[in-house]
CSV table of C-alpha atoms in Angstrom, one decimal:
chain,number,residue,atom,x,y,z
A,8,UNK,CA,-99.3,-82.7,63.3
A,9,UNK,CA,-97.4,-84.4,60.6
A,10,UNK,CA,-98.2,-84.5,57.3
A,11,UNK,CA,-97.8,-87.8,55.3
A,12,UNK,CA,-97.9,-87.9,51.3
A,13,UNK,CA,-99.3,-91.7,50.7
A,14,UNK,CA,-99.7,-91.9,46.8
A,15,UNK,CA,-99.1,-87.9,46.4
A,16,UNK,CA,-102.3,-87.2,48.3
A,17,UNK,CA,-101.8,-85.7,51.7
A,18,UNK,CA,-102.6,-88.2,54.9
A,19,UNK,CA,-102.8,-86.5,58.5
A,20,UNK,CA,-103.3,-89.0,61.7
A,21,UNK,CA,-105.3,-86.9,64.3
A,22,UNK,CA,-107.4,-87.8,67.4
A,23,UNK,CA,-111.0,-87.2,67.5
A,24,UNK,CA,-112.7,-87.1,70.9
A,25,UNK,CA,-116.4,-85.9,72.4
A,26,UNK,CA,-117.2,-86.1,75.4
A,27,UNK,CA,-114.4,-88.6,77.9
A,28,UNK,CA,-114.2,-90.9,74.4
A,29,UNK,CA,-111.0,-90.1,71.9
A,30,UNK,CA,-110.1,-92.0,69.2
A,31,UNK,CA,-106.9,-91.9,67.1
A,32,UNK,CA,-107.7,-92.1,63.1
A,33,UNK,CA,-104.4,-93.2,61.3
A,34,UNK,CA,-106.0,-92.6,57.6
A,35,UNK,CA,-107.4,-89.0,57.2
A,36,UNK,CA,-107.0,-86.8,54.1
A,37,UNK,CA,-106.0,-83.2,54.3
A,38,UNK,CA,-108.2,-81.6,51.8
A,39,UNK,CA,-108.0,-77.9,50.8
A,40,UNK,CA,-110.1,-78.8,47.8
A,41,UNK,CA,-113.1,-80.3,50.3
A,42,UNK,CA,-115.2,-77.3,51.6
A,43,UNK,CA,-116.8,-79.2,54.9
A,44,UNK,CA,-114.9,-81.8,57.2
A,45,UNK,CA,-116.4,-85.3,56.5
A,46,UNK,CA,-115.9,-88.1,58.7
A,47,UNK,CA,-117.3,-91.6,58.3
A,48,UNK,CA,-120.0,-92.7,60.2
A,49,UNK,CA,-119.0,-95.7,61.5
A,50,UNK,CA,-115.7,-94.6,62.5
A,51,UNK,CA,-116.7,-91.4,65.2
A,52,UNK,CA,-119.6,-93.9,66.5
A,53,UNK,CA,-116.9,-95.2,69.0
A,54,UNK,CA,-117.1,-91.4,70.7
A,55,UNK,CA,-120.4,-91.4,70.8
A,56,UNK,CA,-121.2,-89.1,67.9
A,57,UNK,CA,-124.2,-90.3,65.7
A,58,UNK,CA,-126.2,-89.4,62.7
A,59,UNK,CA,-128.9,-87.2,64.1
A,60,UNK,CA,-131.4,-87.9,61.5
A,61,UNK,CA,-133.6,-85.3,63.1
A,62,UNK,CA,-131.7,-82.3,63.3
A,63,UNK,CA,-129.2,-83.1,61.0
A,64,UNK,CA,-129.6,-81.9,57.0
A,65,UNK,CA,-128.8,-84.5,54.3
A,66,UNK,CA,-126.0,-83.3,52.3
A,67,UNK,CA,-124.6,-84.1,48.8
A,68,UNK,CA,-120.3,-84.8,49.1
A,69,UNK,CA,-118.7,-84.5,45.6
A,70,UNK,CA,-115.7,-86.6,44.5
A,71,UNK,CA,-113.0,-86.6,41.9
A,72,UNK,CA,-115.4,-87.4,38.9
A,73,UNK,CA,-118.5,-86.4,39.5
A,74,UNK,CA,-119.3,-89.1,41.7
A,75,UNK,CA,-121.2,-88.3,45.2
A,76,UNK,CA,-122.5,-89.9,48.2
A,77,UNK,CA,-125.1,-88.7,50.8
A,78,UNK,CA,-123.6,-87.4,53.7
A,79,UNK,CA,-125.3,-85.8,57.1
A,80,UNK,CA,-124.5,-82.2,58.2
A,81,UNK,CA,-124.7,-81.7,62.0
A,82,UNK,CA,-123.3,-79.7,64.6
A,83,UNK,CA,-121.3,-81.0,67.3
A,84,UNK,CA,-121.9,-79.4,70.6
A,85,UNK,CA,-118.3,-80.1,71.4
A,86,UNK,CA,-115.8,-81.8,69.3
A,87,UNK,CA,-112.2,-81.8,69.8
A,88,UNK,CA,-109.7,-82.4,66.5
A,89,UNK,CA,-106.5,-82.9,68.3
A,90,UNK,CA,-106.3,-80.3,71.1
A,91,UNK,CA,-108.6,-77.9,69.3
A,92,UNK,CA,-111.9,-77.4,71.0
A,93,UNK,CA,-114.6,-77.1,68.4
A,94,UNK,CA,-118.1,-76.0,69.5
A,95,UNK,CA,-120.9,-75.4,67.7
A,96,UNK,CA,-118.8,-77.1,64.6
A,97,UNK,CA,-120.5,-78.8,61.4
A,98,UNK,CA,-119.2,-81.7,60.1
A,99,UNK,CA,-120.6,-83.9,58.3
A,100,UNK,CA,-120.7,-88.1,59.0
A,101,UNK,CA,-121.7,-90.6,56.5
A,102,UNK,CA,-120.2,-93.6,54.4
A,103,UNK,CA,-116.5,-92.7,53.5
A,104,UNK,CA,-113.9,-95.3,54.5
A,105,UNK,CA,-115.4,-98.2,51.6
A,106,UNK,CA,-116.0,-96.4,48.8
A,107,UNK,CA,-112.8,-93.7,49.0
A,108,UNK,CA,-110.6,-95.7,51.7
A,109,UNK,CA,-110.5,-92.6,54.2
A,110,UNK,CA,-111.6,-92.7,57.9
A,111,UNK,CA,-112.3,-88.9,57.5
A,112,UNK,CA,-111.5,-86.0,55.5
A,113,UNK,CA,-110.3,-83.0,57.0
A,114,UNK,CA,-111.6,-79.7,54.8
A,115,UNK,CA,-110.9,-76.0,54.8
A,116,UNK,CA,-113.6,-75.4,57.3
A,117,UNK,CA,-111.4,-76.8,60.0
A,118,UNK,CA,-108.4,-75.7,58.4
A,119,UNK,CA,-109.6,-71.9,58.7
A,120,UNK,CA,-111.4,-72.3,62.0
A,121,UNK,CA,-108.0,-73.9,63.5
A,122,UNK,CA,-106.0,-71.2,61.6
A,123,UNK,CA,-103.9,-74.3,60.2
A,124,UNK,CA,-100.1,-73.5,59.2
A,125,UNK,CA,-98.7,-76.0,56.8
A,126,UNK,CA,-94.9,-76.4,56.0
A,127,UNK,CA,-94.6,-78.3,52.5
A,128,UNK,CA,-90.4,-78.4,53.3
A,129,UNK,CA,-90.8,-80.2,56.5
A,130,UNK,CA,-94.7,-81.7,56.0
A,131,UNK,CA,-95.2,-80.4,59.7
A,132,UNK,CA,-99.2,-78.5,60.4
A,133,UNK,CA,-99.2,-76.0,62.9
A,134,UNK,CA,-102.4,-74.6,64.6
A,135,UNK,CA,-102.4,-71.3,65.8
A,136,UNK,CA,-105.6,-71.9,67.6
């Protein structure tokens, strides 16, 4: 995956998929500050994945500033983030791409769980999953 530095903050594009639906998101930020990956709501809704306002747990996401949002922690049954299988994976969906401009946010949960490798010479991430 190749790593993109729009405005000095780090831009990834990835494809999401669930299920036979996969959709390419050309505008995600690669957080190591952001503990849980957040996508926005809207956005995943075209692979099927919805806010399950049942099982899911209303979650607080924290921004530069102090500023939050409400945000809804679920797991996935599975999710795939590029070609990494994720089962049984939290992430969290609400309103993201007004307010901060993203269409998700990748955070160190994924980044751990995929075992992520990043290059800062030649901006290339590497999975070893």
């Amino acid at each position: 995956m190749k790593l993109q530095l729009q405005y000095g903050l780090p831009i990834v594009s990835l494809t999401v998929a669930h299920h036979d639906k996969s959709i390419v998101l050309n505008n995600v930020l690669f957080d190591t500050g952001c503990a849980a990956t957040v996508f926005d709501s809207d956005v995943l809704a075209e692979t099927g994945v919805h806010i399950d306002f049942i099982n899911g747990k209303a979650k607080r996401m924290y921004g530069v500033g102090g500023t939050s949002e409400i945000c809804y922690e679920q797991q996935i049954p599975s999710f795939y983030i590029e070609n990494i299988e994720l089962i049984d994976f939290p992430i969290q969906l609400g309103s993201i791409q007004e307010p901060y401009g993203f269409e998700g946010i990748i955070g160190i949960d994924f980044m751990m769980r995929a075992k992520c490798k990043v290059n800062f010479e030649t901006l290339i991430i590497e999975f070893a999953t």
